[in-house]
Amino acid sequence: MLTSQRKALILDRLRWDGQVIAKVLADELDLSEDTIRRDLREMAAEKLLKRVHGGALPLSPELPDFTARQTVSSDAKRRLGTYAAKMIQPGQTVFLDGGTTNAEIARQLPKDLAATIVTHSPTIAGELEHHPAAEVILIGGKLYKHSMVATGAAAMAMIASIRADIFFLGVTAIHPARGFSTGDFEEAAIKRHIAHCSAETYVLATGEKLDAASPYQILPMKDVSGLVVPSDIAEESLAPYRETELALLLA
Amino acid sequence: MLTSQRKALILDRLRWDGQVIAKVLADELDLSEDTIRRDLREMAAEKLLKRVHGGALPLSPELPDFTARQTVSSDAKRRLGTYAAKMIQPGQTVFLDGGTTNAEIARQLPKDLAATIVTHSPTIAGELEHHPAAEVILIGGKLYKHSMVATGAAAMAMIASIRADIFFLGVTAIHPARGFSTGDFEEAAIKRHIAHCSAETYVLATGEKLDAASPYQILPMKDVSGLVVPSDIAEESLAPYRETELALLLA
DNA sequence: CATATTCGTGCAAATTCCTGCAGGAAGCAG
DNA sequence: CTGCTTCCTGCAGGAATTTGCACGAATATG
C-alpha cells in the first residue's frame, strides 16, 4: 500500500467515522503504529486533520445533530425549489428523486397542497413530515448510502406499480450531447426506470452542472421534458440547450 | 474513545441537556468516574464549563429552544438505546420500529457494526446515513405522518419477505393484562405483522409507559421476548411484570 | 450530627508518543 | 552491474500521557 493511498484512506475514514485510532488502523492495515503515527503527524502539519492522543479527528468536527440538520441551501437552489413547487398542481402525483436540490422542492411545498408525493429518499420523506395535506408514498429497498436513496429489485418493483405525473430527476451532470448522467451505475438505472414510469420528467440544475458529464447516462436529452435553471445564468451557456427539444425554464 | 471526543461529547451534552452528571457519564462510557472528573476539571480550567458538585453545568445557561428540546433524548432514553444497541450482534438482521426511543438505538449503534438494519421509518433510516458498515433496508409504503412510518399493503408485503432476528417494537402503552398497545389501528396491525415475521421481539420503555393502555392492542404480553426499562425505575411498578414470562432487562 | 457521595491527590500500570537508527526497496548515474 | 542517494518502514528505548485505584478531605442530605 502506497503512502498516499493510506493518507487518502485516513481522510476517508475521518469523514465517515469521524475518528481514526492509530492502533486500530495499524492493526487493520497490518502496519506498525509508528507508520500510522507518522502519517497522522504529517497530515496534521498539512492541516488535513487534528492530531489527538491515540489517533486523529477531523478538523471541523461536524457536530452531531444540530449543525448537520440546519443545512443551508444556496439562494439558487432555493429559487429552483420554489419554482418547481409551483409547477405541482393539487391532486397530481409527483415523484421526487433524492439530492439536496429536490429536498428544496419538498421544503418549499405549500403546507396545504393536496398532492401525492412519491420518493425513494428517506431524507425527503422526512422533510414532508409537517405537510398534513400531502400524501407521501415511500419507496423501499436497499439503501444506497452515498446518495441516501432506496435501490435494488424491491425498489424497482414498487416503482413499476406507480405512474407519476411529474418526475423531478436529480443529476450530477448535464451535457448537450451526452445527456443527463450520474456517478453510479445502479443509481442511473433506477432513475431511468422512474423516468420511464412517469408522464413527464424535469431536471433542476444549478449552473455548475451544465456542460459536464458523469460516467453513467441516465437519459438522453430528448427524454426529458424540461430543464429548470436559475435565471441569473449566463445566456451563452444555455445556447446549446436552446437547440434541443426540451423546455428551458428560468427560475 | 479518544479524550478529545469525550470532551466534545461533554460539551454537546451540556448544550442539549443543560447538565452533565459525572457518575452517569462514567457509567455510560464505561470509564471510571475519576477520568470523567479529570476531564471536567480540565475543561473548567479552560473555561468551557462550570464545575459543580456531582457534575458540571454550561457557563451561560442558555435554555435550549423548543424544537431543540424535542430532538433531545432524555437520559433514560439514551440509556435504553445504548443497552439495545449492545444486544445487536454482527451479522444479525434487526428490525427497528419508528419512534424516538428506537431512533436512539440507531444513534447509539457502533459505527463499525456490520449488521442489517430494516426499518419502515425514514427518520431512522436517516440516522444511519453515516454507518458505513450497516446495510439498511428501507420498507416502503404509504407514509403515516403521525408516527412517520410506512404502512399499507405494500409495506406489509415487503415486510413479509424479511425475517429479522430481533424486532425492537415501539409502543405507547404497556399494561400487565392488556399487553402492548398503541393509538392507531393500522399502526397496531403493521407492528403485529412485523413481530410475527421476526424471531424475537423486544420493547424499550421509559417509566411513564408502564401500566397504561391505548385503544389498539399490538401484542399480548406473552408474545414479547423481553422488556427493557431504565434501571432507576421503582421496583414496585415492575412487580406485575415479574410474574409474566417476558424477560425484564434493566438498562 | 451521622451517613453517603463526591472530590482531589498521589501513585502505579498501561498505553501512546517521539527520536534516532538500521535494513530494504526503488531510482539513477556512471 | 555497481555504487550512491532517497524514501519508506519497523524497532528500540526513553519521555509523556492517560487511566484506574486508594485514601483522606470536602460536601451534600436527612
Coordinates of C-alpha atoms (C1' of nucleotides) in Angstrom, one line a residue:
Chain A
M1 CA 0.0 0.0 0.0
L2 CA 1.3 3.4 -1.0
T3 CA 1.7 6.2 1.4
S4 CA -0.7 8.5 -0.5
Q5 CA -3.3 5.7 -0.6
R6 CA -3.0 5.3 3.1
K7 CA -3.5 9.0 3.6
A8 CA -6.5 9.1 1.4
L9 CA -7.9 6.2 3.4
I10 CA -7.3 8.1 6.6
L11 CA -9.2 11.1 5.2
D12 CA -12.0 8.9 4.1
R13 CA -12.2 7.2 7.4
L14 CA -12.2 10.5 9.2
R15 CA -15.1 11.7 7.0
W16 CA -17.2 8.7 7.6
D17 CA -16.4 7.6 11.1
G18 CA -15.4 11.0 12.5
Q19 CA -12.3 9.5 14.0
V20 CA -9.2 7.4 13.4
I21 CA -7.5 5.4 16.0
A22 CA -3.8 4.7 15.4
K23 CA -3.7 1.3 16.9
V24 CA -6.9 0.1 15.1
L25 CA -5.7 1.3 11.7
A26 CA -2.2 -0.2 12.2
D27 CA -3.9 -3.5 13.0
E28 CA -6.2 -3.3 10.1
L29 CA -3.6 -2.4 7.5
D30 CA -1.0 -4.6 9.1
L31 CA 1.5 -1.9 9.6
S32 CA 3.3 -0.6 12.6
E33 CA 1.7 2.0 14.7
D34 CA 4.7 4.2 14.0
T35 CA 4.0 4.4 10.4
I36 CA 0.4 5.4 11.0
R37 CA 1.5 7.9 13.6
R38 CA 4.0 9.3 11.1
D39 CA 1.2 9.7 8.6
L40 CA -1.0 11.4 11.1
R41 CA 1.7 13.7 12.2
E42 CA 2.4 14.8 8.6
M43 CA -1.2 15.2 7.8
A44 CA -1.7 17.3 10.9
A45 CA 1.1 19.5 9.7
E46 CA -0.7 19.9 6.4
K47 CA -3.8 20.9 8.3
L48 CA -5.7 17.9 7.0
L49 CA -6.7 16.7 10.4
K50 CA -6.4 17.3 14.1
R51 CA -3.9 15.1 15.9
V52 CA -5.0 13.9 19.3
H53 CA -3.6 11.4 21.7
G54 CA -4.5 7.9 20.4
G55 CA -5.4 8.9 16.9
A56 CA -6.9 11.8 15.0
L57 CA -10.1 13.7 14.4
P58 CA -11.5 15.8 11.5
L59 CA -10.5 19.4 11.6
S60 CA -14.1 20.7 11.6
P61 CA -15.8 18.0 13.6
E62 CA -19.3 18.0 12.2
L63 CA -21.1 18.3 15.5
P64 CA -23.8 15.7 15.8
D65 CA -27.4 16.6 15.1
F66 CA -27.9 20.3 15.2
T67 CA -25.3 21.6 12.8
A68 CA -25.9 18.8 10.4
R69 CA -29.6 19.5 10.3
Q70 CA -29.5 23.1 9.5
T71 CA -28.3 22.6 6.0
V72 CA -28.0 25.9 4.3
S73 CA -29.2 25.9 0.8
S74 CA -27.8 28.3 -1.6
D75 CA -30.0 31.0 -2.9
A76 CA -30.1 29.5 -6.4
K77 CA -31.2 26.1 -5.1
R78 CA -34.0 27.6 -3.1
R79 CA -35.2 29.5 -6.1
L80 CA -35.2 26.3 -8.2
G81 CA -37.1 24.6 -5.4
T82 CA -39.7 27.3 -5.2
Y83 CA -40.2 27.3 -8.9
A84 CA -40.6 23.5 -9.1
A85 CA -43.0 23.5 -6.2
K86 CA -45.3 25.9 -8.1
M87 CA -45.4 23.5 -11.0
I88 CA -47.2 21.0 -8.9
Q89 CA -51.0 21.1 -9.1
P90 CA -53.4 19.8 -6.4
G91 CA -54.2 16.2 -7.0
Q92 CA -51.2 15.4 -9.0
T93 CA -48.8 12.6 -8.3
V94 CA -45.2 13.7 -8.1
F95 CA -42.0 11.6 -7.9
L96 CA -39.2 13.4 -6.1
D97 CA -35.7 12.0 -6.6
G98 CA -33.1 12.3 -3.9
G99 CA -30.5 15.0 -3.6
T100 CA -30.3 18.4 -2.0
T101 CA -32.0 20.3 -4.8
N102 CA -35.0 18.0 -4.7
A103 CA -35.0 18.3 -0.9
E104 CA -35.5 22.0 -1.5
I105 CA -38.7 21.3 -3.5
A106 CA -40.1 19.4 -0.6
R107 CA -39.2 22.2 1.7
Q108 CA -40.8 24.9 -0.5
L109 CA -44.0 22.9 -1.0
P110 CA -47.1 24.8 0.3
K111 CA -48.2 23.2 3.5
D112 CA -51.8 22.8 2.3
L113 CA -51.0 21.3 -1.1
A114 CA -53.1 18.2 -1.5
A115 CA -50.8 16.2 -3.8
T116 CA -49.3 12.7 -3.7
I117 CA -45.5 12.8 -3.3
V118 CA -43.6 9.7 -4.1
T119 CA -39.9 9.4 -3.2
H120 CA -37.2 6.8 -2.6
S121 CA -35.3 9.1 -0.4
P122 CA -35.9 8.9 3.4
T123 CA -34.4 12.3 3.7
I124 CA -37.0 13.9 1.5
A125 CA -39.8 11.9 3.2
G126 CA -38.6 13.4 6.4
E127 CA -38.9 16.9 5.0
L128 CA -42.6 16.2 4.4
E129 CA -43.5 15.3 7.9
H130 CA -45.2 18.6 8.6
H131 CA -47.2 18.7 5.3
P132 CA -50.5 17.3 6.5
A133 CA -52.3 17.6 3.2
A134 CA -49.7 15.8 1.2
E135 CA -49.9 12.0 0.8
V136 CA -46.4 10.6 0.9
I137 CA -45.5 7.3 -0.6
L138 CA -42.1 6.0 0.4
I139 CA -40.3 3.6 -2.0
G140 CA -38.5 0.9 -0.1
G141 CA -35.4 -1.1 -0.9
K142 CA -31.8 -1.5 0.0
L143 CA -30.5 1.9 1.0
Y144 CA -27.7 3.2 -1.1
K145 CA -25.8 5.3 1.5
H146 CA -23.9 7.6 -0.8
S147 CA -26.9 9.4 -2.0
M148 CA -29.4 8.0 0.5
V149 CA -32.0 6.5 -1.8
A150 CA -33.6 3.1 -1.9
T151 CA -32.4 0.9 -4.7
G152 CA -32.5 -2.7 -5.8
A153 CA -35.1 -5.1 -7.1
A154 CA -37.6 -4.2 -4.4
A155 CA -37.4 -0.6 -5.2
M156 CA -37.7 -1.2 -9.0
A157 CA -40.8 -3.3 -8.5
M158 CA -42.5 -0.8 -6.3
I159 CA -41.8 2.0 -8.7
A160 CA -43.2 0.0 -11.5
S161 CA -46.6 0.0 -9.8
I162 CA -46.7 3.8 -9.7
R163 CA -47.3 6.2 -12.5
A164 CA -46.4 9.7 -11.6
D165 CA -47.5 12.9 -13.5
I166 CA -44.2 14.6 -12.9
F167 CA -40.8 13.3 -12.0
F168 CA -38.2 15.7 -10.7
L169 CA -34.9 14.0 -11.6
G170 CA -31.7 14.8 -9.8
V171 CA -28.5 14.5 -11.8
T172 CA -24.8 15.3 -11.3
A173 CA -24.1 16.4 -14.8
I174 CA -25.7 17.7 -18.0
H175 CA -24.2 17.7 -21.4
P176 CA -25.8 18.7 -24.7
A177 CA -24.5 15.6 -26.5
R178 CA -24.2 13.1 -23.6
G179 CA -27.4 13.9 -21.9
F180 CA -28.1 13.6 -18.1
S181 CA -25.7 11.5 -16.1
T182 CA -24.6 10.5 -12.7
G183 CA -21.7 8.7 -11.0
D184 CA -23.2 5.4 -10.1
F185 CA -24.4 2.7 -12.4
E186 CA -27.2 1.3 -10.1
E187 CA -28.4 4.8 -9.4
A188 CA -28.6 5.7 -13.1
A189 CA -30.6 2.5 -13.7
I190 CA -33.2 3.3 -11.1
K191 CA -33.5 7.0 -12.1
R192 CA -34.1 5.8 -15.7
H193 CA -36.7 3.4 -14.5
I194 CA -38.6 6.1 -12.6
A195 CA -38.5 8.4 -15.7
H196 CA -40.0 5.6 -17.8
C197 CA -42.8 5.2 -15.3
S198 CA -43.6 8.9 -15.2
A199 CA -45.5 11.0 -17.7
E200 CA -43.1 13.9 -17.6
T201 CA -39.5 14.4 -16.4
Y202 CA -38.0 17.7 -15.2
V203 CA -34.5 18.4 -14.1
L204 CA -33.4 21.2 -11.8
A205 CA -29.9 22.3 -12.2
T206 CA -27.6 25.0 -10.8
G207 CA -25.1 26.4 -13.3
E208 CA -22.1 24.2 -12.4
K209 CA -23.8 21.1 -13.6
L210 CA -24.1 22.3 -17.2
D211 CA -21.7 21.1 -19.8
A212 CA -20.3 18.3 -17.6
A213 CA -20.6 14.6 -17.9
S214 CA -20.5 11.8 -15.4
P215 CA -19.8 8.1 -16.3
Y216 CA -23.3 6.8 -16.4
Q217 CA -26.0 8.2 -18.6
I218 CA -29.5 8.3 -17.1
L219 CA -31.4 9.7 -20.1
P220 CA -30.6 11.4 -23.4
M221 CA -31.6 15.0 -23.8
K222 CA -34.8 14.2 -25.7
D223 CA -36.3 12.0 -22.9
V224 CA -36.6 15.0 -20.6
S225 CA -39.5 17.4 -20.8
G226 CA -37.8 20.4 -19.2
L227 CA -34.8 21.9 -17.6
V228 CA -35.1 24.4 -14.8
V229 CA -32.1 26.7 -14.3
P230 CA -31.5 29.8 -12.2
S231 CA -32.4 33.0 -14.1
D232 CA -29.1 34.6 -13.5
I233 CA -27.2 32.1 -15.5
A234 CA -25.1 33.3 -18.4
E235 CA -27.0 33.2 -21.7
E236 CA -24.2 31.7 -23.7
S237 CA -24.0 28.6 -21.5
L238 CA -27.7 28.0 -22.3
A239 CA -27.3 28.3 -26.0
P240 CA -26.5 24.6 -26.7
Y241 CA -29.7 23.6 -24.9
R242 CA -31.9 26.0 -26.7
E243 CA -31.4 23.9 -29.8
T244 CA -32.8 20.8 -28.2
E245 CA -36.4 19.9 -27.7
L246 CA -36.6 20.3 -24.0
A247 CA -38.2 23.4 -22.4
L248 CA -35.8 25.8 -20.7
L249 CA -37.4 27.3 -17.6
L250 CA -35.8 30.2 -15.8
A251 CA -36.4 30.3 -12.0
Chain B
M1 CA -12.9 6.6 22.8
L2 CA -10.4 9.4 22.4
T3 CA -10.1 12.0 25.1
S4 CA -11.0 14.9 22.9
Q5 CA -14.1 13.1 21.7
R6 CA -15.1 12.6 25.3
K7 CA -14.7 16.3 25.9
A8 CA -16.7 17.2 22.7
L9 CA -19.4 14.8 23.9
I10 CA -19.5 16.5 27.3
L11 CA -19.9 19.9 25.6
D12 CA -22.6 18.6 23.4
R13 CA -24.4 17.0 26.3
L14 CA -24.1 20.3 28.2
R15 CA -25.6 22.2 25.4
W16 CA -28.5 19.9 24.9
D17 CA -29.3 18.6 28.3
G18 CA -28.1 21.6 30.3
Q19 CA -26.1 19.4 32.6
V20 CA -23.7 16.6 33.0
I21 CA -23.5 14.1 35.9
A22 CA -20.2 12.5 36.4
K23 CA -21.5 9.2 37.6
V24 CA -24.0 8.8 34.8
L25 CA -21.4 9.7 32.1
A26 CA -18.8 7.3 33.6
D27 CA -21.4 4.6 33.6
E28 CA -22.4 5.2 30.1
L29 CA -19.0 5.5 28.6
D30 CA -17.7 2.6 30.7
L31 CA -14.9 4.6 32.3
S32 CA -14.0 5.4 35.9
E33 CA -15.6 8.5 37.5
D34 CA -12.1 9.7 38.1
T35 CA -11.5 10.0 34.4
I36 CA -14.6 12.0 33.9
R37 CA -13.9 14.2 36.9
R38 CA -10.5 14.9 35.5
D39 CA -12.0 15.9 32.2
L40 CA -14.5 18.2 33.9
R41 CA -11.7 19.7 36.0
E42 CA -9.6 20.4 32.9
M43 CA -12.5 21.8 31.0
A44 CA -13.4 24.0 33.9
A45 CA -9.8 25.3 33.9
E46 CA -10.3 26.1 30.2
K47 CA -13.5 27.9 31.0
L48 CA -15.6 25.6 28.9
L49 CA -18.0 24.7 31.6
K50 CA -18.8 25.3 35.2
R51 CA -17.8 22.6 37.6
V52 CA -20.3 21.7 40.3
H53 CA -20.5 19.0 42.9
G54 CA -21.7 15.9 41.1
G55 CA -21.1 17.1 37.6
A56 CA -20.9 20.2 35.5
L57 CA -23.1 22.9 34.1
P58 CA -22.9 25.2 31.0
L59 CA -21.2 28.5 31.6
S60 CA -24.0 30.5 30.1
P61 CA -27.2 28.8 30.9
E62 CA -28.9 29.4 27.6
L63 CA -32.0 27.4 27.7
P64 CA -32.4 25.2 24.7
D65 CA -35.2 26.2 22.4
F66 CA -38.3 24.2 21.9
T67 CA -37.6 22.5 18.7
A68 CA -34.2 21.5 20.0
R69 CA -35.7 20.2 23.1
Q70 CA -37.8 17.7 21.2
T71 CA -34.9 16.1 19.4
V72 CA -33.1 15.8 22.7
S73 CA -33.4 12.4 24.2
S74 CA -33.7 12.2 27.9
D75 CA -31.0 10.4 29.8
A76 CA -33.3 7.4 30.3
K77 CA -34.0 7.0 26.6
R78 CA -30.3 7.2 25.7
R79 CA -29.6 4.5 28.2
L80 CA -32.3 2.3 26.7
G81 CA -30.8 3.0 23.3
T82 CA -27.3 2.1 24.3
Y83 CA -28.4 -1.1 26.0
A84 CA -30.4 -2.2 23.0
A85 CA -27.5 -1.3 20.6
K86 CA -25.3 -3.7 22.6
M87 CA -27.8 -6.5 22.2
I88 CA -27.2 -6.5 18.4
Q89 CA -24.5 -8.9 17.2
P90 CA -22.6 -8.5 14.0
G91 CA -24.3 -10.3 11.1
Q92 CA -27.7 -10.1 12.6
T93 CA -30.8 -8.7 10.9
V94 CA -32.6 -6.2 13.1
F95 CA -35.9 -4.6 12.5
L96 CA -36.2 -1.1 14.0
D97 CA -39.7 0.3 14.5
G98 CA -40.3 4.0 14.4
G99 CA -40.4 6.4 17.4
T100 CA -37.9 8.4 19.3
T101 CA -36.7 5.6 21.5
N102 CA -35.8 3.4 18.6
A103 CA -34.2 6.4 16.9
E104 CA -31.9 6.4 19.9
I105 CA -30.9 2.8 19.2
A106 CA -29.9 3.8 15.7
R107 CA -27.9 6.7 17.1
Q108 CA -26.1 4.6 19.6
L109 CA -25.2 1.9 17.1
P110 CA -21.5 1.4 16.8
K111 CA -20.3 2.9 13.5
D112 CA -18.5 -0.2 12.6
L113 CA -21.2 -2.7 13.4
A114 CA -21.8 -4.9 10.3
A115 CA -25.5 -5.7 10.8
T116 CA -28.6 -5.4 8.6
I117 CA -31.0 -2.9 9.8
V118 CA -34.5 -3.0 8.5
T119 CA -36.9 -0.1 9.2
H120 CA -40.1 1.4 7.9
S121 CA -39.2 4.8 9.4
P122 CA -37.4 7.3 7.1
T123 CA -36.3 9.1 10.1
I124 CA -34.4 6.1 11.5
A125 CA -33.0 5.4 8.0
G126 CA -31.7 8.9 8.0
E127 CA -29.9 8.4 11.3
L128 CA -28.0 5.5 9.7
E129 CA -26.5 7.6 6.9
H130 CA -23.1 7.6 8.4
H131 CA -22.9 4.0 9.5
P132 CA -20.9 2.6 6.5
A133 CA -20.8 -1.0 7.8
A134 CA -24.6 -1.3 8.3
E135 CA -26.8 -2.5 5.5
V136 CA -30.0 -0.6 5.6
I137 CA -33.2 -1.9 4.2
L138 CA -36.0 0.6 3.9
I139 CA -39.6 -0.6 3.9
G140 CA -41.7 1.4 1.6
G141 CA -45.4 2.2 1.6
K142 CA -47.9 5.0 2.4
L143 CA -46.3 7.2 5.0
Y144 CA -48.4 7.5 8.1
K145 CA -47.5 11.1 9.2
H146 CA -48.3 10.9 12.8
S147 CA -45.6 8.5 13.6
M148 CA -43.6 8.7 10.3
V149 CA -43.6 5.1 9.3
A150 CA -44.5 3.4 6.1
T151 CA -47.8 1.4 6.2
G152 CA -50.3 -0.2 4.0
A153 CA -50.4 -3.2 1.8
A154 CA -47.1 -2.5 0.1
A155 CA -45.3 -2.3 3.4
M156 CA -47.0 -5.4 4.7
A157 CA -45.9 -7.4 1.6
M158 CA -42.3 -6.2 1.8
I159 CA -42.1 -7.0 5.5
A160 CA -43.4 -10.5 4.8
S161 CA -40.4 -11.2 2.7
I162 CA -38.0 -10.5 5.5
R163 CA -37.3 -12.5 8.6
A164 CA -35.4 -10.4 11.3
D165 CA -33.6 -11.9 14.2
I166 CA -34.7 -9.1 16.6
F167 CA -37.5 -6.7 16.3
F168 CA -37.4 -3.6 18.5
L169 CA -41.0 -2.7 18.9
G170 CA -42.1 0.8 19.8
V171 CA -45.3 1.2 21.8
T172 CA -47.3 3.9 23.5
A173 CA -48.5 1.9 26.4
I174 CA -47.9 -1.3 28.4
H175 CA -50.3 -2.9 30.7
P176 CA -49.9 -6.3 32.6
A177 CA -53.3 -7.5 31.4
R178 CA -53.9 -5.6 28.2
G179 CA -50.5 -6.1 26.8
F180 CA -48.7 -3.7 24.4
S181 CA -50.8 -1.1 22.7
T182 CA -50.8 2.0 20.5
G183 CA -53.3 4.7 19.4
D184 CA -53.8 3.7 15.8
F185 CA -55.5 0.7 14.3
E186 CA -53.4 0.5 11.2
E187 CA -50.2 1.0 13.1
A188 CA -51.1 -1.7 15.5
A189 CA -51.7 -4.1 12.6
I190 CA -48.3 -3.4 10.9
K191 CA -46.4 -3.7 14.2
R192 CA -48.1 -7.0 14.9
H193 CA -47.2 -8.2 11.4
I194 CA -43.5 -7.3 11.9
A195 CA -43.4 -9.1 15.2
H196 CA -44.8 -12.2 13.6
C197 CA -42.1 -12.0 10.9
S198 CA -39.3 -11.8 13.5
A199 CA -37.7 -14.4 15.7
E200 CA -37.7 -12.2 18.8
T201 CA -39.5 -9.0 19.8
Y202 CA -38.2 -6.6 22.4
V203 CA -39.8 -3.4 23.7
L204 CA -37.9 -0.4 25.1
A205 CA -40.0 1.6 27.5
T206 CA -39.4 4.5 29.8
G207 CA -41.3 4.5 33.1
E208 CA -44.3 6.6 32.1
K209 CA -45.5 3.9 29.6
L210 CA -46.0 1.3 32.2
D211 CA -49.4 0.4 33.5
A212 CA -51.1 2.4 30.7
A213 CA -53.3 1.2 27.9
S214 CA -54.0 2.6 24.4
P215 CA -57.1 1.6 22.3
Y216 CA -55.5 -0.9 20.0
Q217 CA -53.5 -3.9 21.2
I218 CA -50.4 -4.8 19.2
L219 CA -49.5 -8.0 21.1
P220 CA -50.3 -9.7 24.4
M221 CA -47.6 -9.9 27.0
K222 CA -46.7 -13.4 26.2
D223 CA -45.7 -12.6 22.6
V224 CA -42.9 -10.4 23.5
S225 CA -39.5 -11.8 24.5
G226 CA -38.2 -9.0 26.6
L227 CA -38.9 -5.6 28.1
V228 CA -36.0 -3.1 28.5
V229 CA -36.6 -0.4 31.2
P230 CA -34.4 2.2 32.8
S231 CA -32.6 0.8 35.9
D232 CA -33.7 3.6 38.1
I233 CA -37.3 2.6 37.8
A234 CA -39.3 1.9 41.0
E235 CA -39.3 -1.7 41.8
E236 CA -42.9 -1.9 42.8
S237 CA -44.0 -0.7 39.3
L238 CA -42.1 -3.7 37.9
A239 CA -43.7 -6.2 40.2
P240 CA -46.7 -7.1 37.9
Y241 CA -44.3 -7.8 35.0
R242 CA -42.1 -10.0 37.0
E243 CA -44.9 -12.5 37.1
T244 CA -45.1 -12.7 33.3
E245 CA -42.9 -14.7 31.0
L246 CA -41.1 -11.9 29.4
A247 CA -37.5 -11.1 30.4
L248 CA -37.1 -7.8 32.3
L249 CA -33.9 -6.1 31.3
L250 CA -32.5 -3.1 33.3
A251 CA -30.6 -0.5 31.2
Chain C
dC1 C1' -24.8 15.2 63.7
dA2 C1' -24.4 10.9 61.1
dT3 C1' -24.1 8.9 56.7
dA4 C1' -23.3 8.6 52.0
dT5 C1' -21.5 10.7 48.0
dT6 C1' -18.3 13.2 45.7
dC7 C1' -13.7 15.3 45.4
dG8 C1' -8.8 15.8 44.9
dT9 C1' -4.1 13.9 45.2
dG10 C1' -0.5 10.7 44.9
dC11 C1' 0.9 6.7 42.7
dA12 C1' 1.5 2.7 39.7
dA13 C1' 0.5 0.4 35.4
dA14 C1' -0.5 0.7 30.8
dT15 C1' -0.7 3.0 26.6
dT16 C1' 0.9 6.2 23.4
dC17 C1' 4.4 9.2 21.5
dC18 C1' 8.8 10.7 19.7
dT19 C1' 13.6 10.3 18.2
dG20 C1' 17.2 8.0 16.3
dC21 C1' 18.8 4.3 13.7
dA22 C1' 19.1 0.4 10.5
dG23 C1' 17.5 -2.6 6.8
dG24 C1' 15.4 -2.9 2.4
dA25 C1' 13.4 -1.2 -2.0
dA26 C1' 13.4 1.9 -5.9
dG27 C1' 15.5 5.2 -8.9
dC28 C1' 19.5 6.9 -11.2
dA29 C1' 24.2 8.0 -12.8
dG30 C1' 28.4 6.1 -14.1
Chain D
dC1 C1' 26.3 -4.1 -12.9
dT2 C1' 27.9 -1.2 -9.1
dG3 C1' 27.6 2.4 -6.1
dC4 C1' 25.0 6.2 -4.5
dT5 C1' 21.1 8.5 -2.9
dT6 C1' 16.4 8.7 -1.3
dC7 C1' 12.4 7.1 0.6
dC8 C1' 9.7 4.1 3.4
dT9 C1' 9.3 1.0 7.2
dG10 C1' 9.9 -1.2 11.6
dC11 C1' 12.2 -1.4 16.1
dA12 C1' 14.4 0.1 20.5
dG13 C1' 14.1 2.8 24.4
dG14 C1' 13.2 6.9 27.0
dA15 C1' 9.6 10.6 27.6
dA16 C1' 4.9 11.9 28.0
dT17 C1' 0.0 11.0 28.6
dT18 C1' -3.7 8.6 30.3
dT19 C1' -6.2 5.8 33.4
dG20 C1' -7.8 3.3 37.5
dC21 C1' -7.3 2.8 42.4
dA22 C1' -6.6 4.1 47.3
dC23 C1' -7.2 7.1 50.9
dG24 C1' -8.3 11.2 53.4
dA25 C1' -10.8 15.6 52.9
dA26 C1' -14.8 18.1 51.4
dT27 C1' -19.6 18.4 50.5
dA28 C1' -24.5 17.2 50.4
dT29 C1' -28.6 15.1 52.8
dG30 C1' -31.7 13.9 56.2

